[in-house]
N, CA and C atoms as an extended XYZ file, in Angstrom:
489
Properties=species:S:1:pos:R:3:atomname:S:1:resname:S:1:resid:I:1 pbc="F F F"
N       108.242      154.612      182.777 N   MET     1
C       109.421      154.372      184.012 CA  MET     1
C       110.289      153.218      183.867 C   MET     1
N       111.840      153.459      184.281 N   HIS     2
C       112.386      152.501      184.094 CA  HIS     2
C       111.877      150.833      184.920 C   HIS     2
N       112.221      149.824      184.057 N   ALA     3
C       111.540      148.702      184.586 CA  ALA     3
C       112.174      148.551      185.923 C   ALA     3
N       113.817      148.682      186.038 N   ALA     4
C       114.326      148.478      187.422 CA  ALA     4
C       113.785      149.048      188.711 C   ALA     4
N       113.330      150.348      188.363 N   TYR     5
C       112.412      151.093      189.720 CA  TYR     5
C       110.999      150.085      189.789 C   TYR     5
N       110.424      149.915      188.844 N   GLU     6
C       109.102      149.168      188.909 CA  GLU     6
C       109.233      147.675      189.895 C   GLU     6
N       110.404      147.226      189.424 N   ALA     7
C       110.973      145.773      189.951 CA  ALA     7
C       111.062      146.232      191.697 C   ALA     7
N       111.833      147.234      191.919 N   ILE     8
C       112.153      147.571      193.298 CA  ILE     8
C       110.916      147.659      193.898 C   ILE     8
N       109.853      148.860      193.417 N   LEU     9
C       108.579      148.783      193.996 CA  LEU     9
C       107.776      147.449      194.312 C   LEU     9
N       107.846      146.653      193.589 N   VAL    10
C       107.094      145.104      193.526 CA  VAL    10
C       107.932      144.278      194.951 C   VAL    10
N       109.431      144.432      194.648 N   ASP    11
C       109.940      143.748      195.949 CA  ASP    11
C       109.674      144.388      197.404 C   ASP    11
N       109.819      145.749      196.919 N   LEU    12
C       109.505      146.383      198.283 CA  LEU    12
C       108.061      146.198      199.222 C   LEU    12
N       107.074      146.453      198.261 N   VAL    13
C       105.868      146.153      198.864 CA  VAL    13
C       105.818      144.708      199.603 C   VAL    13
N       106.182      143.558      198.581 N   GLU    14
C       106.215      142.588      199.686 CA  GLU    14
C       107.099      142.158      200.612 C   GLU    14
N       108.035      142.973      200.857 N   ALA    15
C       109.057      143.011      201.739 CA  ALA    15
C       108.289      143.525      202.782 C   ALA    15
N       107.796      144.669      202.750 N   CYS    16
C       107.063      145.536      203.665 CA  CYS    16
C       105.757      144.209      204.529 C   CYS    16
N       105.134      143.590      203.331 N   ARG    17
C       104.013      142.946      203.605 CA  ARG    17
C       104.683      141.654      204.926 C   ARG    17
N       106.076      141.259      204.481 N   ARG    18
C       106.378      140.050      204.984 CA  ARG    18
C       107.063      140.789      206.591 C   ARG    18
N       107.492      141.757      206.709 N   HIS    19
C       108.104      142.545      207.888 CA  HIS    19
C       107.112      142.771      208.853 C   HIS    19
N       106.210      143.602      208.251 N   TYR    20
C       105.244      144.455      209.118 CA  TYR    20
C       104.054      143.335      209.127 C   TYR    20
N       103.813      142.723      208.532 N   GLY    21
C       102.674      141.736      208.534 CA  GLY    21
C       101.088      142.550      208.688 C   GLY    21
N       100.506      142.330      209.720 N   ASP    22
C        99.095      142.800      209.795 CA  ASP    22
C        99.139      144.221      209.861 C   ASP    22
N       100.125      144.581      210.830 N   ARG    23
C       100.262      145.791      211.060 CA  ARG    23
C       100.299      147.135      209.895 C   ARG    23
N       100.927      146.542      208.961 N   LEU    24
C       101.061      147.421      207.577 CA  LEU    24
C        99.889      147.990      206.904 C   LEU    24
N        99.674      149.244      206.930 N   ALA    25
C        98.367      149.659      206.708 CA  ALA    25
C        98.516      150.192      205.277 C   ALA    25
N        99.740      150.860      204.881 N   SER    26
C        99.697      151.755      203.446 CA  SER    26
C       101.195      151.544      203.366 C   SER    26
N       101.460      151.771      201.855 N   VAL    27
C       102.696      151.688      201.350 CA  VAL    27
C       102.428      152.708      199.962 C   VAL    27
N       103.172      153.910      199.792 N   ALA    28
C       103.104      154.706      198.722 CA  ALA    28
C       104.554      155.093      198.464 C   ALA    28
N       104.726      155.434      197.078 N   VAL    29
C       105.782      155.843      196.417 CA  VAL    29
C       105.212      157.512      195.916 C   VAL    29
N       106.300      158.303      196.122 N   TYR    30
C       105.780      159.937      195.694 CA  TYR    30
C       107.058      160.309      195.131 C   TYR    30
N       107.286      161.639      194.968 N   GLY    31
C       108.452      162.217      194.166 CA  GLY    31
C       108.498      161.956      192.760 C   GLY    31
N       109.367      161.670      192.162 N   SER    32
C       109.885      161.589      190.732 CA  SER    32
C       109.150      160.303      190.610 C   SER    32
N       109.698      159.172      191.403 N   VAL    33
C       109.329      157.673      191.001 CA  VAL    33
C       107.830      157.758      191.077 C   VAL    33
N       107.220      158.333      191.702 N   GLY    34
C       105.827      158.089      191.836 CA  GLY    34
C       105.249      159.178      191.078 C   GLY    34
N       105.709      160.044      190.482 N   ARG    35
C       105.094      160.638      188.973 CA  ARG    35
C       105.344      159.926      187.793 C   ARG    35
N       106.009      158.891      187.881 N   GLY    36
C       106.622      158.118      186.829 CA  GLY    36
C       107.738      158.767      186.248 C   GLY    36
N       108.638      159.563      186.418 N   ALA    37
C       109.514      160.211      185.878 CA  ALA    37
C       110.891      160.173      186.583 C   ALA    37
N       111.334      159.353      186.711 N   PRO    38
C       112.714      159.223      187.777 CA  PRO    38
C       113.985      159.245      186.664 C   PRO    38
N       114.677      159.937      187.639 N   ARG    39
C       116.100      160.008      186.775 CA  ARG    39
C       117.006      159.071      187.428 C   ARG    39
N       118.324      158.790      186.515 N   PHE    40
C       118.911      157.684      186.782 CA  PHE    40
C       119.475      157.734      188.461 C   PHE    40
N       119.006      159.186      189.183 N   ASP    41
C       119.911      159.109      190.586 CA  ASP    41
C       118.564      159.302      191.337 C   ASP    41
N       117.212      159.337      191.112 N   SER    42
C       116.209      159.687      191.764 CA  SER    42
C       116.231      158.614      192.907 C   SER    42
N       115.847      159.118      194.142 N   ASP    43
C       115.830      158.428      195.346 CA  ASP    43
C       114.339      157.783      195.007 C   ASP    43
N       114.059      156.619      195.759 N   VAL    44
C       112.889      155.995      195.784 CA  VAL    44
C       112.324      156.552      197.077 C   VAL    44
N       111.338      157.731      197.045 N   ASP    45
C       110.430      158.319      198.379 CA  ASP    45
C       109.350      157.304      198.606 C   ASP    45
N       109.323      157.095      199.657 N   LEU    46
C       108.705      156.114      200.327 CA  LEU    46
C       107.857      156.695      201.792 C   LEU    46
N       106.460      156.357      201.605 N   LEU    47
C       105.512      156.616      202.727 CA  LEU    47
C       105.022      155.227      203.525 C   LEU    47
N       105.608      154.726      204.319 N   ILE    48
C       105.079      153.480      205.142 CA  ILE    48
C       104.173      153.866      206.311 C   ILE    48
N       103.026      153.317      206.084 N   VAL    49
C       101.972      153.402      207.295 CA  VAL    49
C       102.073      152.184      207.970 C   VAL    49
N       102.165      152.104      209.353 N   ALA    50
C       102.023      150.786      210.166 CA  ALA    50
C       101.449      150.896      211.245 C   ALA    50
N       100.762      150.259      211.963 N   GLU    51
C       100.437      150.257      213.434 CA  GLU    51
C       101.925      149.663      214.340 C   GLU    51
N       101.686      150.120      215.582 N   GLY    52
C       102.826      149.776      216.300 CA  GLY    52
C       104.292      150.014      216.088 C   GLY    52
N       104.504      151.027      215.318 N   LEU    53
C       105.639      151.663      214.873 CA  LEU    53
C       106.483      152.117      216.324 C   LEU    53
N       107.676      151.973      216.372 N   PRO    54
C       108.584      152.840      217.435 CA  PRO    54
C       108.282      154.302      217.659 C   PRO    54
N       108.378      154.608      218.785 N   ALA    55
C       107.917      156.246      219.175 CA  ALA    55
C       108.710      157.059      218.423 C   ALA    55
N       110.239      156.517      218.073 N   ARG    56
C       110.961      157.547      217.928 CA  ARG    56
C       111.463      157.270      215.964 C   ARG    56
N       111.740      158.430      215.556 N   ARG    57
C       112.440      158.186      214.010 CA  ARG    57
C       113.539      156.980      213.855 C   ARG    57
N       114.546      156.969      214.909 N   PHE    58
C       115.584      156.003      214.543 CA  PHE    58
C       115.338      154.603      214.852 C   PHE    58
N       114.679      154.442      215.880 N   PRO    59
C       114.172      153.340      215.753 CA  PRO    59
C       113.466      152.533      214.934 C   PRO    59
N       112.407      153.799      214.193 N   ARG    60
C       111.803      153.184      212.908 CA  ARG    60
C       112.523      152.919      211.712 C   ARG    60
N       113.695      153.541      211.846 N   VAL    61
C       114.728      153.308      210.765 CA  VAL    61
C       115.289      151.966      210.632 C   VAL    61
N       115.474      151.872      211.766 N   GLU    62
C       116.604      150.699      212.307 CA  GLU    62
C       115.648      149.440      212.088 C   GLU    62
N       114.142      149.293      212.635 N   ASP    63
C       113.064      148.527      212.176 CA  ASP    63
C       113.189      148.336      210.474 C   ASP    63
N       113.202      149.243      209.884 N   PHE    64
C       113.110      149.077      208.575 CA  PHE    64
C       114.253      148.441      207.503 C   PHE    64
N       115.403      148.283      208.729 N   ARG    65
C       116.641      147.429      207.921 CA  ARG    65
C       116.074      146.256      207.196 C   ARG    65
N       115.354      145.473      208.004 N   ALA    66
C       115.141      144.369      207.316 CA  ALA    66
C       114.392      144.162      205.810 C   ALA    66
N       113.563      145.216      205.734 N   VAL    67
C       113.031      145.794      204.302 CA  VAL    67
C       114.091      146.021      203.225 C   VAL    67
N       115.067      146.706      203.481 N   GLU    68
C       116.043      147.268      203.075 CA  GLU    68
C       116.796      146.218      202.575 C   GLU    68
N       117.486      144.988      203.601 N   GLU    69
C       118.140      143.810      203.212 CA  GLU    69
C       117.348      143.078      202.256 C   GLU    69
N       116.112      143.007      202.405 N   ALA    70
C       115.044      141.927      201.430 CA  ALA    70
C       114.958      142.725      199.771 C   ALA    70
N       115.170      143.890      199.757 N   VAL    71
C       115.457      144.751      198.475 CA  VAL    71
C       116.877      144.821      198.205 C   VAL    71
N       117.739      144.590      198.822 N   ALA    72
C       119.180      144.969      198.533 CA  ALA    72
C       119.348      144.071      196.971 C   ALA    72
N       119.235      143.102      196.798 N   PRO    73
C       119.207      142.641      195.354 CA  PRO    73
C       118.739      143.260      194.285 C   PRO    73
N       117.550      143.754      194.584 N   GLY    74
C       116.910      144.413      193.548 CA  GLY    74
C       117.429      145.686      193.451 C   GLY    74
N       118.110      146.410      194.551 N   LEU    75
C       118.590      147.442      194.517 CA  LEU    75
C       120.050      147.688      193.630 C   LEU    75
N       120.738      146.374      193.926 N   ALA    76
C       122.039      146.275      193.220 CA  ALA    76
C       121.849      146.045      191.614 C   ALA    76
N       120.728      145.481      191.497 N   ALA    77
C       120.530      145.074      189.900 CA  ALA    77
C       120.523      146.311      188.951 C   ALA    77
N       119.400      147.882      190.048 N   ALA    78
C       119.388      148.780      189.465 CA  ALA    78
C       120.613      149.402      189.267 C   ALA    78
N       121.198      149.284      190.356 N   ARG    79
C       122.794      150.036      189.958 CA  ARG    79
C       123.848      149.390      189.099 C   ARG    79
N       123.739      147.976      188.817 N   ALA    80
C       124.318      147.652      187.841 CA  ALA    80
C       123.779      148.088      186.298 C   ALA    80
N       122.559      148.463      186.244 N   ALA    81
C       121.900      149.079      184.913 CA  ALA    81
C       122.260      150.654      185.037 C   ALA    81
N       123.024      151.247      185.862 N   GLY    82
C       123.601      152.454      186.010 CA  GLY    82
C       122.648      153.159      186.494 C   GLY    82
N       121.570      153.015      187.308 N   LEU    83
C       120.839      153.918      188.190 CA  LEU    83
C       121.317      153.684      189.476 C   LEU    83
N       120.827      154.878      190.094 N   ARG    84
C       121.531      155.153      191.744 CA  ARG    84
C       120.235      154.987      193.084 C   ARG    84
N       119.579      154.156      192.775 N   PRO    85
C       118.338      154.300      193.530 CA  PRO    85
C       118.866      154.002      194.822 C   PRO    85
N       118.103      155.018      195.972 N   GLU    86
C       118.356      154.925      197.280 CA  GLU    86
C       117.026      155.133      198.081 C   GLU    86
N       116.355      154.214      198.801 N   LEU    87
C       115.219      154.477      199.558 CA  LEU    87
C       115.280      155.276      200.533 C   LEU    87
N       114.297      156.049      200.713 N   SER    88
C       114.134      157.194      201.211 CA  SER    88
C       112.367      157.322      201.812 C   SER    88
N       113.135      156.287      203.373 N   PRO    89
C       110.969      156.075      203.793 CA  PRO    89
C       110.853      157.231      204.678 C   PRO    89
N       109.599      157.419      204.971 N   ILE    90
C       109.081      158.626      205.883 CA  ILE    90
C       108.035      157.305      206.759 C   ILE    90
N       107.941      157.144      207.840 N   PHE    91
C       107.155      156.416      208.848 CA  PHE    91
C       106.190      157.211      209.305 C   PHE    91
N       104.854      156.472      209.094 N   LYS    92
C       103.689      157.213      210.014 CA  LYS    92
C       102.738      155.814      210.503 C   LYS    92
N       102.306      156.188      211.648 N   THR    93
C       101.486      155.341      212.208 CA  THR    93
C        99.893      155.975      211.875 C   THR    93
N        99.007      155.202      211.561 N   PRO    94
C        97.390      155.638      210.998 CA  PRO    94
C        97.022      156.642      211.771 C   PRO    94
N        97.014      156.646      213.123 N   ALA    95
C        96.754      158.137      213.978 CA  ALA    95
C        97.852      159.310      213.363 C   ALA    95
N        99.118      159.214      213.327 N   GLU    96
C        99.759      160.028      212.675 CA  GLU    96
C        99.330      160.836      211.450 C   GLU    96
N        98.865      159.733      210.627 N   LEU    97
C        98.631      160.163      209.105 CA  LEU    97
C        97.153      161.133      209.286 C   LEU    97
N        96.552      160.387      210.310 N   ALA    98
C        95.281      161.183      210.266 CA  ALA    98
C        95.118      162.527      210.865 C   ALA    98
N        96.477      162.800      211.718 N   ARG    99
C        96.655      164.417      212.207 CA  ARG    99
C        97.014      165.135      210.836 C   ARG    99
N        97.810      164.653      209.934 N   GLY   100
C        98.039      165.497      208.818 CA  GLY   100
C        99.473      165.522      208.852 C   GLY   100
N       100.257      166.156      207.452 N   THR   101
C       101.460      166.494      207.485 CA  THR   101
C       101.625      167.138      206.423 C   THR   101
N       102.525      168.133      206.128 N   PRO   102
C       102.888      168.759      204.814 CA  PRO   102
C       103.202      167.720      203.575 C   PRO   102
N       103.710      166.915      204.109 N   LEU   103
C       104.058      165.908      202.831 CA  LEU   103
C       102.817      165.354      202.014 C   LEU   103
N       101.917      165.367      202.675 N   LEU   104
C       100.544      164.850      202.095 CA  LEU   104
C       100.300      165.945      200.964 C   LEU   104
N       100.545      167.163      200.983 N   LEU   105
C       100.024      168.079      200.088 CA  LEU   105
C       100.732      167.766      198.780 C   LEU   105
N       101.828      167.264      198.503 N   ASP   106
C       102.399      166.889      197.346 CA  ASP   106
C       101.973      165.413      196.923 C   ASP   106
N       101.537      164.545      197.929 N   MET   107
C       101.256      163.255      197.439 CA  MET   107
C        99.827      163.245      197.129 C   MET   107
N        98.890      164.375      197.065 N   THR   108
C        97.826      164.673      196.340 CA  THR   108
C        97.777      164.649      195.097 C   THR   108
N        98.811      164.887      194.499 N   GLU   109
C        99.132      164.780      193.015 CA  GLU   109
C       100.330      164.050      192.532 C   GLU   109
N       100.944      163.290      193.256 N   ASP   110
C       102.031      162.604      192.573 CA  ASP   110
C       102.218      161.405      193.444 C   ASP   110
N       101.249      160.930      194.206 N   ALA   111
C       101.571      159.868      194.859 CA  ALA   111
C       101.128      158.648      194.482 C   ALA   111
N       101.886      157.059      194.344 N   ARG   112
C       101.284      156.225      193.736 CA  ARG   112
C       101.146      155.204      194.966 C   ARG   112
N        99.940      154.915      195.221 N   ILE   113
C        99.552      154.031      196.260 CA  ILE   113
C       100.150      152.598      195.980 C   ILE   113
N       100.822      151.712      196.596 N   LEU   114
C       101.313      150.513      196.392 CA  LEU   114
C       100.532      149.228      197.270 C   LEU   114
N       100.062      149.831      198.369 N   HIS   115
C        99.432      149.113      199.306 CA  HIS   115
C        98.559      149.793      200.222 C   HIS   115
N        97.440      149.650      200.269 N   ASP   116
C        96.486      150.358      200.890 CA  ASP   116
C        94.948      149.449      201.270 C   ASP   116
N        95.064      148.153      201.739 N   PRO   117
C        93.709      147.257      201.655 CA  PRO   117
C        92.477      148.061      202.399 C   PRO   117
N        92.535      148.748      203.244 N   ASP   118
C        91.580      149.464      203.910 CA  ASP   118
C        91.382      150.689      203.612 C   ASP   118
N        92.004      151.218      202.607 N   GLY   119
C        91.878      152.651      202.154 CA  GLY   119
C        92.538      153.705      203.196 C   GLY   119
N        93.339      153.242      204.039 N   CYS   120
C        93.845      154.375      205.099 CA  CYS   120
C        94.497      155.399      204.477 C   CYS   120
N        95.048      155.346      203.565 N   LEU   121
C        96.090      156.510      203.095 CA  LEU   121
C        95.197      157.175      201.689 C   LEU   121
N        94.566      156.330      201.286 N   ALA   122
C        93.599      156.511      200.101 CA  ALA   122
C        92.329      157.722      200.729 C   ALA   122
N        92.275      157.327      201.843 N   GLY   123
C        90.820      158.208      202.475 CA  GLY   123
C        91.539      159.675      202.873 C   GLY   123
N        92.603      159.433      203.492 N   VAL   124
C        93.386      160.937      204.016 CA  VAL   124
C        93.444      161.650      202.886 C   VAL   124
N        94.200      161.317      201.731 N   LEU   125
C        94.498      162.035      200.608 CA  LEU   125
C        93.009      162.576      199.788 C   LEU   125
N        92.117      161.618      199.758 N   ASP   126
C        90.916      162.020      199.136 CA  ASP   126
C        90.153      163.311      199.868 C   ASP   126
N        90.491      163.095      201.286 N   ARG   127
C        89.862      164.357      201.954 CA  ARG   127
C        90.741      165.470      201.852 C   ARG   127
N        92.021      165.300      201.564 N   LEU   128
C        92.703      166.376      201.737 CA  LEU   128
C        92.624      167.116      200.226 C   LEU   128
N        92.469      166.306      199.396 N   ARG   129
C        92.140      166.961      197.915 CA  ARG   129
C        90.601      167.668      197.897 C   ARG   129
N        89.684      167.237      198.634 N   HIS   130
C        88.141      167.792      198.770 CA  HIS   130
C        88.634      169.119      199.342 C   HIS   130
N        89.369      169.412      200.508 N   ARG   131
C        89.729      170.422      201.267 CA  ARG   131
C        90.403      171.324      199.947 C   ARG   131
N        91.801      171.036      199.540 N   LEU   132
C        92.436      171.786      198.509 CA  LEU   132
C        91.457      172.450      197.419 C   LEU   132
N        90.307      171.849      197.080 N   ARG   133
C        89.309      172.144      196.128 CA  ARG   133
C        88.409      173.135      196.664 C   ARG   133
N        87.933      173.126      197.733 N   GLU   134
C        87.262      173.653      198.397 CA  GLU   134
C        87.814      175.428      198.875 C   GLU   134
N        89.205      175.398      199.162 N   LEU   135
C        90.156      176.547      199.386 CA  LEU   135
C        90.878      177.278      198.154 C   LEU   135
N        90.251      176.489      196.773 N   GLY   136
C        90.945      176.889      195.624 CA  GLY   136
C        92.472      176.680      195.350 C   GLY   136
N        92.851      175.933      196.527 N   SER   137
C        94.621      175.547      196.399 CA  SER   137
C        95.000      175.261      194.981 C   SER   137
N        96.245      175.694      194.873 N   ARG   138
C        96.854      174.893      193.787 CA  ARG   138
C        98.294      175.135      193.845 C   ARG   138
N        98.776      173.970      193.052 N   ARG   139
C       100.644      173.923      193.264 CA  ARG   139
C       101.021      174.561      191.913 C   ARG   139
N       101.941      175.588      192.498 N   VAL   140
C       102.374      176.314      191.301 CA  VAL   140
C       103.844      176.208      190.973 C   VAL   140
N       103.907      175.981      189.527 N   TRP   141
C       105.312      175.226      189.449 CA  TRP   141
C       106.121      176.766      188.774 C   TRP   141
N       107.313      176.727      189.430 N   ARG   142
C       108.167      177.827      188.894 CA  ARG   142
C       109.510      177.177      188.310 C   ARG   142
N       109.566      177.023      187.309 N   GLY   143
C       110.998      176.244      186.879 CA  GLY   143
C       110.806      174.945      186.799 C   GLY   143
N       111.881      174.199      187.594 N   GLY   144
C       111.522      172.849      187.745 CA  GLY   144
C       110.961      172.596      189.577 C   GLY   144
N       110.607      173.872      190.111 N   ALA   145
C       110.133      173.584      191.550 CA  ALA   145
C       109.136      174.310      191.640 C   ALA   145
N       108.215      174.157      192.608 N   TRP   146
C       106.754      174.572      192.953 CA  TRP   146
C       106.448      174.844      194.439 C   TRP   146
N       105.607      175.455      194.872 N   TYR   147
C       104.906      175.652      196.165 CA  TYR   147
C       103.724      175.755      195.856 C   TYR   147
N       102.925      175.760      197.023 N   TRP   148
C       101.621      175.604      197.159 CA  TRP   148
C       100.678      176.855      197.069 C   TRP   148
N       100.037      177.471      196.603 N   ASP   149
C        99.010      178.673      197.211 CA  ASP   149
C        97.485      178.293      197.900 C   ASP   149
N        97.776      177.849      199.093 N   LEU   150
C        96.548      177.163      199.586 CA  LEU   150
C        95.403      177.873      199.318 C   LEU   150
N        95.488      179.421      199.615 N   LYS   151
C        94.205      180.073      199.475 CA  LYS   151
C        94.189      181.313      198.618 C   LYS   151
N        94.381      181.062      197.417 N   PRO   152
C        94.537      182.333      196.520 CA  PRO   152
C        93.950      183.560      197.057 C   PRO   152
N        92.721      183.443      197.593 N   ASP   153
C        91.831      184.677      197.948 CA  ASP   153
C        92.132      185.113      199.454 C   ASP   153
N        93.589      184.828      199.943 N   TYR   154
C        93.580      184.742      201.331 CA  TYR   154
C        93.584      186.319      201.632 C   TYR   154
N        92.936      186.418      202.936 N   ARG   155
C        92.679      187.876      203.849 CA  ARG   155
C        93.474      187.888      204.854 C   ARG   155
N        94.325      188.867      205.337 N   TRP   156
C        94.651      188.983      206.589 CA  TRP   156
C        93.915      188.700      207.650 C   TRP   156
N        94.069      187.542      208.422 N   GLY   157
C        93.743      186.972      209.444 CA  GLY   157
C        92.874      185.732      209.162 C   GLY   157
N        92.856      185.424      208.220 N   ASP   158
C        92.264      184.037      207.727 CA  ASP   158
C        93.034      182.975      208.265 C   ASP   158
N        92.351      182.229      208.634 N   VAL   159
C        92.632      180.578      209.216 CA  VAL   159
C        92.456      179.913      208.017 C   VAL   159
N        93.736      178.863      207.758 N   ILE   160
C        93.666      177.757      206.956 CA  ILE   160
C        93.621      176.460      207.515 C   ILE   160
N        92.195      175.525      207.420 N   GLU   161
C        92.521      174.260      208.098 CA  GLU   161
C        92.671      173.338      207.033 C   GLU   161
N        93.537      172.474      206.887 N   LEU   162
C        93.892      171.426      206.212 CA  LEU   162
C        93.331      170.155      206.567 C   LEU   162
N        93.526      170.108      207.852 N   PHE   163
C        93.559      168.405      208.292 CA  PHE   163
C        92.438      168.542      209.328 C   PHE   163
């Protein structure tokens, strides 16, 4: 992975710790950066899990602005090196994370957990991996994209519960 992306991740975790304090449960990077295969124009896809987040998306994004400002110098350095990183955060509370989201499917394979002192995210991902194994699920690659075959032996009327 390009060293500039690694530097951004280090700065990002520290900025999240300062901003969210004890409310911060987990930080993970996923997508191409999480897989360790970023391109020059890769977004930094993030999952931020924290207690006490505002109820709606836009206030959560506004709250994150302090973190973005803290990592701005690292983003600028990466741009000076010819990269075009942009932060793309998703915000969840621990309760929302426990209810599940399709985002977690890909994270079972390509997330890199950066902060998770109590195992909040690791536990959810481990349980989902176990469930996917029970179902025989697999991520099927076609060219540069993929889809999930959640239950290869699916029969009409089967109910697939993941979370």
